[in-house]
Amino acid sequence: MASLNVGNLGEYLREQRRSAQLSLRQLADATGVSNPYLSQIERGLRKPSAEVLQQVAKALRISAETLYVRAGILDEKERDELETRAVILADPSINERQKQVLLQIYESFRKENGFETPSQADTD
C-alpha cells in the first residue's frame, strides 16, 4: 500500500515530466530507469531510492533535494541548508577562499541560533 508521501511524490514527478514535455518512455531513456518502474513511482506504488530520484531530477533539471523531501528521505530544514550551501558553492562571482569563508560564517550563525550543521553532526 502506498504512503501519502509516495503518492505526492508521484503526482509531483508526473507534473514535472509533463511540464518538461517528456513522455514516460523519454524519461526512462534519459534516466536509465525502466518505463514500468517510473510508471509505478508516478502512480504512488513504489518508493524510489535516492539514486533513482537523483537520476530523475537530473533528467528533469530539477532539485534532487526537493525530490528527497517529497519522498521523505530528507526533511525540509536539511534541504534548505543544502540548497543554501549549493548556491554559495556555485556562485561564479566569488573565489574558492571567499566561498569557504562565507560557509564558515553561515555555519557560525546557524550554531549561534541553535542549529547543528551536517559537518558538525559528523564530527560529534
N, CA, C and O atoms as a Tinker XYZ file with bonds, in Angstrom:
   496  protein
     1  N      0.839000   -1.185000    0.000000    73     2
     2  CA     0.000000    0.000000    0.000000    64     1     3
     3  C      0.880000    1.243000    0.000000    63     2     4     5
     4  O      1.826000    1.321000    0.784000    81     3
     5  N      0.600000    2.190000   -0.836000    73     3     6
     6  CA     1.427000    3.381000   -0.990000    64     5     7
     7  C      1.161000    4.366000    0.134000    63     6     8     9
     8  O      0.020000    4.560000    0.553000    81     7
     9  N      2.239000    4.990000    0.621000    73     7    10
    10  CA     2.069000    6.016000    1.646000    64     9    11
    11  C      1.710000    7.327000    0.965000    63    10    12    13
    12  O      1.863000    7.481000   -0.246000    81    11
    13  N      1.230000    8.266000    1.770000    73    11    14
    14  CA     0.821000    9.567000    1.241000    64    13    15
    15  C      1.992000   10.292000    0.578000    63    14    16    17
    16  O      1.834000   10.899000   -0.482000    81    15
    17  N      3.177000   10.224000    1.213000    73    15    18
    18  CA     4.348000   10.884000    0.641000    64    17    19
    19  C      4.695000   10.354000   -0.739000    63    18    20    21
    20  O      5.023000   11.123000   -1.642000    81    19
    21  N      4.623000    9.042000   -0.899000    73    19    22
    22  CA     4.959000    8.447000   -2.189000    64    21    23
    23  C      3.963000    8.903000   -3.252000    63    22    24    25
    24  O      4.352000    9.197000   -4.382000    81    23
    25  N      2.681000    8.962000   -2.896000    73    23    26
    26  CA     1.669000    9.444000   -3.831000    64    25    27
    27  C      1.921000   10.880000   -4.244000    63    26    28    29
    28  O      1.837000   11.222000   -5.424000    81    27
    29  N      2.235000   11.731000   -3.254000    73    27    30
    30  CA     2.538000   13.126000   -3.567000    64    29    31
    31  C      3.777000   13.238000   -4.435000    63    30    32    33
    32  O      3.842000   14.081000   -5.330000    81    31
    33  N      4.751000   12.400000   -4.174000    73    31    34
    34  CA     5.961000   12.383000   -4.993000    64    33    35
    35  C      5.607000   12.017000   -6.428000    63    34    36    37
    36  O      6.063000   12.666000   -7.370000    81    35
    37  N      4.798000   10.985000   -6.592000    73    35    38
    38  CA     4.409000   10.539000   -7.932000    64    37    39
    39  C      3.666000   11.616000   -8.708000    63    38    40    41
    40  O      3.940000   11.847000   -9.886000    81    39
    41  N      2.727000   12.271000   -8.041000    73    39    42
    42  CA     1.979000   13.354000   -8.687000    64    41    43
    43  C      2.919000   14.486000   -9.094000    63    42    44    45
    44  O      2.809000   15.034000  -10.191000    81    43
    45  N      3.843000   14.829000   -8.197000    73    43    46
    46  CA     4.799000   15.892000   -8.476000    64    45    47
    47  C      5.688000   15.521000   -9.669000    63    46    48    49
    48  O      5.918000   16.340000  -10.559000    81    47
    49  N      6.182000   14.284000   -9.677000    73    47    50
    50  CA     7.027000   13.849000  -10.789000    64    49    51
    51  C      6.275000   13.877000  -12.113000    63    50    52    53
    52  O      6.822000   14.286000  -13.137000    81    51
    53  N      5.025000   13.444000  -12.088000    73    51    54
    54  CA     4.211000   13.469000  -13.315000    64    53    55
    55  C      4.061000   14.911000  -13.818000    63    54    56    57
    56  O      4.207000   15.174000  -15.012000    81    55
    57  N      3.772000   15.835000  -12.908000    73    55    58
    58  CA     3.639000   17.250000  -13.296000    64    57    59
    59  C      4.940000   17.782000  -13.895000    63    58    60    61
    60  O      4.926000   18.469000  -14.916000    81    59
    61  N      6.063000   17.461000  -13.252000    73    59    62
    62  CA     7.358000   17.938000  -13.737000    64    61    63
    63  C      7.696000   17.332000  -15.101000    63    62    64    65
    64  O      8.220000   18.013000  -15.983000    81    63
    65  N      7.394000   16.060000  -15.256000    73    63    66
    66  CA     7.661000   15.391000  -16.540000    64    65    67
    67  C      6.826000   16.010000  -17.653000    63    66    68    69
    68  O      7.322000   16.255000  -18.753000    81    67
    69  N      5.560000   16.258000  -17.358000    73    67    70
    70  CA     4.687000   16.855000  -18.369000    64    69    71
    71  C      5.095000   18.285000  -18.694000    63    70    72    73
    72  O      5.043000   18.697000  -19.853000    81    71
    73  N      5.496000   19.038000  -17.688000    73    71    74
    74  CA     5.915000   20.418000  -17.978000    64    73    75
    75  C      7.229000   20.438000  -18.767000    63    74    76    77
    76  O      7.506000   21.391000  -19.496000    81    75
    77  N      8.035000   19.379000  -18.616000    73    75    78
    78  CA     9.257000   19.254000  -19.423000    64    77    79
    79  C      8.948000   18.680000  -20.799000    63    78    80    81
    80  O      9.845000   18.522000  -21.628000    81    79
    81  N      7.681000   18.370000  -21.040000    73    79    82
    82  CA     7.202000   17.819000  -22.306000    64    81    83
    83  C      7.927000   16.528000  -22.677000    63    82    84    85
    84  O      8.373000   16.335000  -23.808000    81    83
    85  N      8.028000   15.641000  -21.662000    73    83    86
    86  CA     8.648000   14.339000  -21.870000    64    85    87
    87  C      7.606000   13.248000  -21.674000    63    86    88    89
    88  O      6.769000   13.329000  -20.776000    81    87
    89  N      7.665000   12.245000  -22.510000    73    87    90
    90  CA     6.827000   11.074000  -22.290000    64    89    91
    91  C      7.505000   10.223000  -21.213000    63    90    92    93
    92  O      8.675000   10.429000  -20.891000    81    91
    93  N      6.774000    9.292000  -20.678000    73    91    94
    94  CA     7.346000    8.385000  -19.686000    64    93    95
    95  C      8.502000    7.601000  -20.295000    63    94    96    97
    96  O      9.516000    7.359000  -19.640000    81    95
    97  N      8.340000    7.212000  -21.543000    73    95    98
    98  CA     9.391000    6.468000  -22.238000    64    97    99
    99  C     10.652000    7.336000  -22.424000    63    98   100   101
   100  O     11.770000    6.849000  -22.253000    81    99
   101  N     10.471000    8.607000  -22.769000    73    99   102
   102  CA    11.620000    9.501000  -22.935000    64   101   103
   103  C     12.353000    9.696000  -21.607000    63   102   104   105
   104  O     13.583000    9.726000  -21.563000    81   103
   105  N     11.572000    9.829000  -20.516000    73   103   106
   106  CA    12.192000    9.978000  -19.200000    64   105   107
   107  C     12.950000    8.703000  -18.827000    63   106   108   109
   108  O     14.039000    8.768000  -18.257000    81   107
   109  N     12.379000    7.562000  -19.145000    73   107   110
   110  CA    13.051000    6.286000  -18.873000    64   109   111
   111  C     14.378000    6.211000  -19.625000    63   110   112   113
   112  O     15.385000    5.780000  -19.064000    81   111
   113  N     14.382000    6.626000  -20.883000    73   111   114
   114  CA    15.618000    6.625000  -21.671000    64   113   115
   115  C     16.653000    7.579000  -21.084000    63   114   116   117
   116  O     17.841000    7.259000  -21.042000    81   115
   117  N     16.207000    8.745000  -20.632000    73   115   118
   118  CA    17.120000    9.763000  -20.104000    64   117   119
   119  C     17.708000    9.371000  -18.748000    63   118   120   121
   120  O     18.820000    9.780000  -18.414000    81   119
   121  N     16.969000    8.582000  -17.968000    73   119   122
   122  CA    17.418000    8.226000  -16.626000    64   121   123
   123  C     18.075000    6.859000  -16.528000    63   122   124   125
   124  O     18.849000    6.602000  -15.606000    81   123
   125  N     17.767000    5.984000  -17.478000    73   123   126
   126  CA    18.244000    4.619000  -17.374000    64   125   127
   127  C     17.400000    3.781000  -16.418000    63   126   128   129
   128  O     17.787000    2.678000  -16.031000    81   127
   129  N     16.244000    4.321000  -16.045000    73   127   130
   130  CA    15.307000    3.616000  -15.160000    64   129   131
   131  C     14.183000    3.091000  -16.046000    63   130   132   133
   132  O     13.754000    3.776000  -16.975000    81   131
   133  N     13.711000    1.896000  -15.770000    73   131   134
   134  CA    12.715000    1.299000  -16.653000    64   133   135
   135  C     11.398000    2.071000  -16.675000    63   134   136   137
   136  O     10.984000    2.666000  -15.680000    81   135
   137  N     10.766000    2.041000  -17.820000    73   135   138
   138  CA     9.468000    2.685000  -18.021000    64   137   139
   139  C      8.429000    2.173000  -17.012000    63   138   140   141
   140  O      7.750000    2.991000  -16.391000    81   139
   141  N      8.276000    0.840000  -16.821000    73   139   142
   142  CA     7.285000    0.352000  -15.855000    64   141   143
   143  C      7.561000    0.819000  -14.423000    63   142   144   145
   144  O      6.633000    1.129000  -13.676000    81   143
   145  N      8.840000    0.865000  -14.047000    73   143   146
   146  CA     9.184000    1.302000  -12.689000    64   145   147
   147  C      8.840000    2.774000  -12.497000    63   146   148   149
   148  O      8.291000    3.146000  -11.460000    81   147
   149  N      9.157000    3.625000  -13.489000    73   147   150
   150  CA     8.796000    5.043000  -13.406000    64   149   151
   151  C      7.289000    5.216000  -13.327000    63   150   152   153
   152  O      6.800000    6.078000  -12.596000    81   151
   153  N      6.556000    4.413000  -14.065000    73   151   154
   154  CA     5.101000    4.461000  -14.031000    64   153   155
   155  C      4.587000    4.124000  -12.623000    63   154   156   157
   156  O      3.671000    4.773000  -12.119000    81   155
   157  N      5.175000    3.124000  -12.011000    73   155   158
   158  CA     4.774000    2.746000  -10.660000    64   157   159
   159  C      5.087000    3.849000   -9.652000    63   158   160   161
   160  O      4.314000    4.074000   -8.721000    81   159
   161  N      6.199000    4.528000   -9.828000    73   159   162
   162  CA     6.543000    5.656000   -8.952000    64   161   163
   163  C      5.505000    6.761000   -9.113000    63   162   164   165
   164  O      5.003000    7.297000   -8.125000    81   163
   165  N      5.186000    7.101000  -10.358000    73   163   166
   166  CA     4.206000    8.163000  -10.615000    64   165   167
   167  C      2.829000    7.829000  -10.051000    63   166   168   169
   168  O      2.093000    8.721000   -9.629000    81   167
   169  N      2.486000    6.555000  -10.046000    73   167   170
   170  CA     1.178000    6.141000   -9.517000    64   169   171
   171  C      1.194000    5.924000   -8.013000    63   170   172   173
   172  O      0.178000    5.569000   -7.416000    81   171
   173  N      2.366000    6.143000   -7.399000    73   171   174
   174  CA     2.461000    6.009000   -5.948000    64   173   175
   175  C      2.561000    4.586000   -5.455000    63   174   176   177
   176  O      2.296000    4.317000   -4.283000    81   175
   177  N      2.938000    3.669000   -6.328000    73   175   178
   178  CA     3.017000    2.256000   -5.951000    64   177   179
   179  C      4.401000    1.843000   -5.465000    63   178   180   181
   180  O      4.549000    0.832000   -4.779000    81   179
   181  N      5.399000    2.618000   -5.819000    73   179   182
   182  CA     6.791000    2.311000   -5.434000    64   181   183
   183  C      7.431000    3.538000   -4.808000    63   182   184   185
   184  O      7.141000    4.672000   -5.191000    81   183
   185  N      8.303000    3.294000   -3.840000    73   183   186
   186  CA     9.107000    4.366000   -3.252000    64   185   187
   187  C     10.523000    4.214000   -3.803000    63   186   188   189
   188  O     11.209000    3.245000   -3.480000    81   187
   189  N     10.959000    5.147000   -4.617000    73   187   190
   190  CA    12.269000    5.028000   -5.259000    64   189   191
   191  C     13.413000    5.315000   -4.290000    63   190   192   193
   192  O     13.236000    5.977000   -3.268000    81   191
   193  N     14.573000    4.807000   -4.636000    73   191   194
   194  CA    15.782000    5.076000   -3.852000    64   193   195
   195  C     16.271000    6.490000   -4.146000    63   194   196   197
   196  O     15.821000    7.132000   -5.094000    81   195
   197  N     17.190000    6.959000   -3.327000    73   195   198
   198  CA    17.791000    8.284000   -3.528000    64   197   199
   199  C     18.515000    8.338000   -4.877000    63   198   200   201
   200  O     18.522000    9.374000   -5.542000    81   199
   201  N     19.123000    7.216000   -5.274000    73   199   202
   202  CA    19.856000    7.181000   -6.547000    64   201   203
   203  C     18.911000    7.362000   -7.731000    63   202   204   205
   204  O     19.208000    8.103000   -8.668000    81   203
   205  N     17.773000    6.680000   -7.677000    73   203   206
   206  CA    16.794000    6.817000   -8.758000    64   205   207
   207  C     16.264000    8.252000   -8.791000    63   206   208   209
   208  O     16.118000    8.839000   -9.863000    81   207
   209  N     15.978000    8.808000   -7.618000    73   207   210
   210  CA    15.483000   10.195000   -7.571000    64   209   211
   211  C     16.512000   11.171000   -8.129000    63   210   212   213
   212  O     16.159000   12.146000   -8.792000    81   211
   213  N     17.779000   10.901000   -7.857000    73   211   214
   214  CA    18.831000   11.778000   -8.381000    64   213   215
   215  C     18.879000   11.712000   -9.908000    63   214   216   217
   216  O     19.045000   12.739000  -10.565000    81   215
   217  N     18.735000   10.521000  -10.473000    73   215   218
   218  CA    18.731000   10.367000  -11.927000    64   217   219
   219  C     17.524000   11.087000  -12.544000    63   218   220   221
   220  O     17.643000   11.750000  -13.575000    81   219
   221  N     16.367000   10.945000  -11.897000    73   219   222
   222  CA    15.152000   11.593000  -12.395000    64   221   223
   223  C     15.297000   13.114000  -12.308000    63   222   224   225
   224  O     14.943000   13.830000  -13.245000    81   223
   225  N     15.818000   13.602000  -11.182000    73   223   226
   226  CA    15.997000   15.045000  -11.008000    64   225   227
   227  C     16.929000   15.611000  -12.076000    63   226   228   229
   228  O     16.674000   16.678000  -12.634000    81   227
   229  N     17.994000   14.897000  -12.351000    73   227   230
   230  CA    18.947000   15.350000  -13.374000    64   229   231
   231  C     18.276000   15.418000  -14.743000    63   230   232   233
   232  O     18.454000   16.388000  -15.481000    81   231
   233  N     17.513000   14.395000  -15.073000    73   231   234
   234  CA    16.840000   14.352000  -16.380000    64   233   235
   235  C     15.779000   15.455000  -16.500000    63   234   236   237
   236  O     15.585000   16.022000  -17.575000    81   235
   237  N     15.099000   15.751000  -15.393000    73   235   238
   238  CA    14.051000   16.785000  -15.422000    64   237   239
   239  C     14.592000   18.187000  -15.137000    63   238   240   241
   240  O     13.868000   19.179000  -15.219000    81   239
   241  N     15.891000   18.242000  -14.799000    73   239   242
   242  CA    16.544000   19.514000  -14.467000    64   241   243
   243  C     15.851000   20.213000  -13.294000    63   242   244   245
   244  O     15.540000   21.403000  -13.346000    81   243
   245  N     15.620000   19.426000  -12.232000    73   243   246
   246  CA    15.049000   19.962000  -11.008000    64   245   247
   247  C     15.951000   19.559000   -9.837000    63   246   248   249
   248  O     16.875000   18.763000  -10.004000    81   247
   249  N     15.682000   20.102000   -8.677000    73   247   250
   250  CA    16.481000   19.838000   -7.494000    64   249   251
   251  C     16.246000   18.428000   -6.956000    63   250   252   253
   252  O     15.109000   18.035000   -6.695000    81   251
   253  N     17.318000   17.685000   -6.794000    73   251   254
   254  CA    17.203000   16.349000   -6.205000    64   253   255
   255  C     16.735000   16.462000   -4.754000    63   254   256   257
   256  O     15.989000   15.611000   -4.270000    81   255
   257  N     17.174000   17.510000   -4.066000    73   255   258
   258  CA    16.773000   17.698000   -2.673000    64   257   259
   259  C     15.266000   17.849000   -2.541000    63   258   260   261
   260  O     14.678000   17.350000   -1.582000    81   259
   261  N     14.634000   18.528000   -3.489000    73   259   262
   262  CA    13.181000   18.668000   -3.464000    64   261   263
   263  C     12.520000   17.301000   -3.560000    63   262   264   265
   264  O     11.541000   17.029000   -2.864000    81   263
   265  N     13.048000   16.450000   -4.414000    73   263   266
   266  CA    12.502000   15.098000   -4.539000    64   265   267
   267  C     12.741000   14.289000   -3.269000    63   266   268   269
   268  O     11.883000   13.507000   -2.858000    81   267
   269  N     13.904000   14.476000   -2.646000    73   267   270
   270  CA    14.196000   13.765000   -1.407000    64   269   271
   271  C     13.206000   14.151000   -0.310000    63   270   272   273
   272  O     12.752000   13.296000    0.451000    81   271
   273  N     12.873000   15.434000   -0.232000    73   271   274
   274  CA    11.903000   15.900000    0.764000    64   273   275
   275  C     10.540000   15.284000    0.480000    63   274   276   277
   276  O      9.880000   14.787000    1.393000    81   275
   277  N     10.113000   15.313000   -0.784000    73   275   278
   278  CA     8.799000   14.757000   -1.141000    64   277   279
   279  C      8.731000   13.254000   -0.902000    63   278   280   281
   280  O      7.658000   12.715000   -0.631000    81   279
   281  N      9.875000   12.573000   -1.001000    73   279   282
   282  CA     9.908000   11.128000   -0.774000    64   281   283
   283  C     10.106000   10.775000    0.696000    63   282   284   285
   284  O     10.043000    9.604000    1.070000    81   283
   285  N     10.345000   11.786000    1.529000    73   283   286
   286  CA    10.548000   11.530000    2.953000    64   285   287
   287  C     11.961000   11.106000    3.304000    63   286   288   289
   288  O     12.202000   10.627000    4.412000    81   287
   289  N     12.903000   11.274000    2.379000    73   287   290
   290  CA    14.297000   10.906000    2.622000    64   289   291
   291  C     15.025000   12.019000    3.372000    63   290   292   293
   292  O     15.942000   11.755000    4.150000    81   291
   293  N     14.621000   13.239000    3.139000    73   291   294
   294  CA    15.271000   14.419000    3.699000    64   293   295
   295  C     14.192000   15.321000    4.249000    63   294   296   297
   296  O     13.120000   15.435000    3.656000    81   295
   297  N     14.456000   15.972000    5.383000    73   295   298
   298  CA    13.433000   16.888000    5.867000    64   297   299
   299  C     13.657000   18.285000    5.305000    63   298   300   301
   300  O     14.732000   18.594000    4.791000    81   299
   301  N     12.649000   19.111000    5.406000    73   299   302
   302  CA    12.639000   20.447000    4.784000    64   301   303
   303  C     13.808000   21.309000    5.254000    63   302   304   305
   304  O     14.424000   22.003000    4.444000    81   303
   305  N     14.122000   21.277000    6.540000    73   303   306
   306  CA    15.211000   22.104000    7.084000    64   305   307
   307  C     16.550000   21.697000    6.495000    63   306   308   309
   308  O     17.362000   22.551000    6.139000    81   307
   309  N     16.785000   20.382000    6.392000    73   307   310
   310  CA    18.032000   19.907000    5.807000    64   309   311
   311  C     18.144000   20.340000    4.352000    63   310   312   313
   312  O     19.219000   20.723000    3.890000    81   311
   313  N     17.023000   20.276000    3.629000    73   311   314
   314  CA    17.036000   20.668000    2.227000    64   313   315
   315  C     17.399000   22.143000    2.088000    63   314   316   317
   316  O     18.207000   22.509000    1.235000    81   315
   317  N     16.803000   22.989000    2.925000    73   315   318
   318  CA    17.080000   24.419000    2.845000    64   317   319
   319  C     18.556000   24.711000    3.070000    63   318   320   321
   320  O     19.147000   25.531000    2.367000    81   319
   321  N     19.157000   24.031000    4.062000    73   319   322
   322  CA    20.571000   24.242000    4.328000    64   321   323
   323  C     21.424000   23.755000    3.161000    63   322   324   325
   324  O     22.362000   24.441000    2.753000    81   323
   325  N     21.108000   22.574000    2.617000    73   323   326
   326  CA    21.870000   22.048000    1.485000    64   325   327
   327  C     21.775000   22.967000    0.274000    63   326   328   329
   328  O     22.768000   23.188000   -0.419000    81   327
   329  N     20.582000   23.503000    0.017000    73   327   330
   330  CA    20.418000   24.399000   -1.119000    64   329   331
   331  C     21.190000   25.700000   -0.910000    63   330   332   333
   332  O     21.769000   26.240000   -1.853000    81   331
   333  N     21.198000   26.203000    0.327000    73   331   334
   334  CA    21.964000   27.416000    0.622000    64   333   335
   335  C     23.442000   27.184000    0.344000    63   334   336   337
   336  O     24.102000   28.005000   -0.293000    81   335
   337  N     23.951000   26.064000    0.824000    73   335   338
   338  CA    25.361000   25.733000    0.587000    64   337   339
   339  C     25.650000   25.573000   -0.910000    63   338   340   341
   340  O     26.678000   26.037000   -1.402000    81   339
   341  N     24.745000   24.922000   -1.620000    73   339   342
   342  CA    24.946000   24.699000   -3.056000    64   341   343
   343  C     25.000000   26.015000   -3.821000    63   342   344   345
   344  O     25.807000   26.176000   -4.736000    81   343
   345  N     24.140000   26.954000   -3.444000    73   343   346
   346  CA    24.118000   28.258000   -4.115000    64   345   347
   347  C     25.434000   28.992000   -3.870000    63   346   348   349
   348  O     26.002000   29.583000   -4.789000    81   347
   349  N     25.911000   28.953000   -2.636000    73   347   350
   350  CA    27.189000   29.613000   -2.322000    64   349   351
   351  C     28.314000   28.980000   -3.134000    63   350   352   353
   352  O     29.111000   29.687000   -3.751000    81   351
   353  N     28.379000   27.660000   -3.135000    73   351   354
   354  CA    29.459000   26.967000   -3.845000    64   353   355
   355  C     29.387000   27.131000   -5.359000    63   354   356   357
   356  O     30.407000   27.032000   -6.041000    81   355
   357  N     28.197000   27.380000   -5.889000    73   355   358
   358  CA    28.035000   27.513000   -7.341000    64   357   359
   359  C     28.233000   28.940000   -7.839000    63   358   360   361
   360  O     28.275000   29.169000   -9.048000    81   359
   361  N     28.353000   29.892000   -6.939000    73   359   362
   362  CA    28.459000   31.296000   -7.352000    64   361   363
   363  C     29.791000   31.565000   -8.054000    63   362   364   365
   364  O     30.847000   31.471000   -7.429000    81   363
   365  N     29.750000   31.897000   -9.342000    73   363   366
   366  CA    30.998000   32.121000  -10.077000    64   365   367
   367  C     31.647000   33.484000   -9.794000    63   366   368   369
   368  O     32.776000   33.735000  -10.216000    81   367
   369  N     30.937000   34.354000   -9.085000    73   367   370
   370  CA    31.464000   35.701000   -8.862000    64   369   371
   371  C     32.399000   35.803000   -7.660000    63   370   372   373
   372  O     33.013000   36.847000   -7.442000    81   371
   373  N     32.513000   34.724000   -6.876000    73   371   374
   374  CA    33.443000   34.732000   -5.745000    64   373   375
   375  C     34.402000   33.549000   -5.869000    63   374   376   377
   376  O     34.070000   32.506000   -6.433000    81   375
   377  N     35.610000   33.750000   -5.318000    73   375   378
   378  CA    36.613000   32.687000   -5.446000    64   377   379
   379  C     36.434000   31.634000   -4.354000    63   378   380   381
   380  O     35.591000   31.782000   -3.469000    81   379
   381  N     37.239000   30.565000   -4.425000    73   379   382
   382  CA    37.086000   29.436000   -3.503000    64   381   383
   383  C     37.324000   29.837000   -2.048000    63   382   384   385
   384  O     36.603000   29.389000   -1.156000    81   383
   385  N     38.320000   30.668000   -1.806000    73   383   386
   386  CA    38.590000   31.116000   -0.443000    64   385   387
   387  C     37.406000   31.887000    0.111000    63   386   388   389
   388  O     37.016000   31.692000    1.263000    81   387
   389  N     36.829000   32.769000   -0.710000    73   387   390
   390  CA    35.671000   33.543000   -0.280000    64   389   391
   391  C     34.469000   32.636000   -0.009000    63   390   392   393
   392  O     33.710000   32.871000    0.932000    81   391
   393  N     34.301000   31.611000   -0.827000    73   391   394
   394  CA    33.200000   30.657000   -0.609000    64   393   395
   395  C     33.357000   29.956000    0.738000    63   394   396   397
   396  O     32.392000   29.815000    1.489000    81   395
   397  N     34.580000   29.519000    1.037000    73   395   398
   398  CA    34.817000   28.828000    2.305000    64   397   399
   399  C     34.597000   29.752000    3.504000    63   398   400   401
   400  O     34.044000   29.327000    4.518000    81   399
   401  N     35.020000   30.998000    3.396000    73   399   402
   402  CA    34.806000   31.968000    4.473000    64   401   403
   403  C     33.309000   32.210000    4.663000    63   402   404   405
   404  O     32.817000   32.247000    5.790000    81   403
   405  N     32.604000   32.370000    3.569000    73   403   406
   406  CA    31.161000   32.597000    3.637000    64   405   407
   407  C     30.447000   31.403000    4.271000    63   406   408   409
   408  O     29.537000   31.587000    5.079000    81   407
   409  N     30.851000   30.184000    3.915000    73   407   410
   410  CA    30.265000   28.985000    4.525000    64   409   411
   411  C     30.572000   28.914000    6.020000    63   410   412   413
   412  O     29.724000   28.492000    6.807000    81   411
   413  N     31.778000   29.324000    6.414000    73   411   414
   414  CA    32.126000   29.329000    7.845000    64   413   415
   415  C     31.266000   30.334000    8.608000    63   414   416   417
   416  O     30.819000   30.053000    9.720000    81   415
   417  N     31.039000   31.486000    8.022000    73   415   418
   418  CA    30.177000   32.491000    8.653000    64   417   419
   419  C     28.756000   31.954000    8.764000    63   418   420   421
   420  O     28.118000   32.087000    9.809000    81   419
   421  N     28.267000   31.355000    7.703000    73   419   422
   422  CA    26.922000   30.773000    7.692000    64   421   423
   423  C     26.791000   29.726000    8.801000    63   422   424   425
   424  O     25.810000   29.721000    9.544000    81   423
   425  N     27.794000   28.835000    8.907000    73   423   426
   426  CA    27.762000   27.803000    9.941000    64   425   427
   427  C     27.795000   28.409000   11.335000    63   426   428   429
   428  O     27.107000   27.927000   12.235000    81   427
   429  N     28.590000   29.464000   11.527000    73   427   430
   430  CA    28.659000   30.078000   12.857000    64   429   431
   431  C     27.329000   30.725000   13.234000    63   430   432   433
   432  O     26.925000   30.658000   14.395000    81   431
   433  N     26.640000   31.349000   12.279000    73   431   434
   434  CA    25.323000   31.922000   12.559000    64   433   435
   435  C     24.321000   30.821000   12.905000    63   434   436   437
   436  O     23.520000   30.976000   13.827000    81   435
   437  N     24.365000   29.715000   12.170000    73   435   438
   438  CA    23.445000   28.606000   12.455000    64   437   439
   439  C     23.707000   28.034000   13.844000    63   438   440   441
   440  O     22.772000   27.741000   14.589000    81   439
   441  N     24.974000   27.879000   14.184000    73   439   442
   442  CA    25.328000   27.351000   15.509000    64   441   443
   443  C     24.857000   28.314000   16.600000    63   442   444   445
   444  O     24.306000   27.889000   17.615000    81   443
   445  N     25.075000   29.596000   16.388000    73   443   446
   446  CA    24.645000   30.628000   17.347000    64   445   447
   447  C     23.132000   30.589000   17.564000    63   446   448   449
   448  O     22.647000   30.873000   18.659000    81   447
   449  N     22.395000   30.234000   16.511000    73   447   450
   450  CA    20.934000   30.177000   16.585000    64   449   451
   451  C     20.406000   28.800000   16.978000    63   450   452   453
   452  O     19.198000   28.563000   16.961000    81   451
   453  N     21.322000   27.890000   17.333000    73   451   454
   454  CA    20.905000   26.596000   17.853000    64   453   455
   455  C     20.706000   25.505000   16.829000    63   454   456   457
   456  O     20.089000   24.484000   17.134000    81   455
   457  N     21.213000   25.691000   15.611000    73   455   458
   458  CA    21.088000   24.669000   14.577000    64   457   459
   459  C     22.425000   23.989000   14.380000    63   458   460   461
   460  O     23.467000   24.643000   14.334000    81   459
   461  N     22.390000   22.661000   14.264000    73   459   462
   462  CA    23.601000   21.898000   14.027000    64   461   463
   463  C     23.756000   21.686000   12.531000    63   462   464   465
   464  O     22.789000   21.349000   11.849000    81   463
   465  N     24.958000   21.879000   12.017000    73   463   466
   466  CA    25.204000   21.664000   10.597000    64   465   467
   467  C     25.610000   20.224000   10.365000    63   466   468   469
   468  O     26.094000   19.570000   11.289000    81   467
   469  N     25.425000   19.706000    9.150000    73   467   470
   470  CA    25.828000   18.320000    8.854000    64   469   471
   471  C     27.284000   18.054000    9.167000    63   470   472   473
   472  O     27.611000   16.979000    9.668000    81   471
   473  N     28.167000   18.994000    8.890000    73   471   474
   474  CA    29.592000   18.772000    9.162000    64   473   475
   475  C     29.845000   18.658000   10.657000    63   474   476   477
   476  O     30.720000   17.896000   11.068000    81   475
   477  N     29.105000   19.394000   11.484000    73   475   478
   478  CA    29.247000   19.293000   12.933000    64   477   479
   479  C     28.699000   17.971000   13.426000    63   478   480   481
   480  O     29.284000   17.356000   14.318000    81   479
   481  N     27.590000   17.521000   12.866000    73   479   482
   482  CA    26.974000   16.260000   13.275000    64   481   483
   483  C     27.911000   15.095000   12.982000    63   482   484   485
   484  O     27.964000   14.133000   13.747000    81   483
   485  N     28.646000   15.177000   11.884000    73   483   486
   486  CA    29.566000   14.100000   11.507000    64   485   487
   487  C     30.750000   14.025000   12.457000    63   486   488   489
   488  O     31.266000   12.936000   12.710000    81   487
   489  N     31.195000   15.171000   12.993000    73   487   490
   490  CA    32.376000   15.187000   13.841000    64   489   491
   491  C     32.057000   14.950000   15.309000    63   490   492   493
   492  O     32.961000   14.655000   16.091000    81   491
   493  N     30.790000   15.073000   15.704000    73   491   494
   494  CA    30.404000   14.866000   17.109000    64   493   495
   495  C     30.335000   13.401000   17.468000    63   494   496
   496  O     30.025000   13.059000   18.609000    81   495
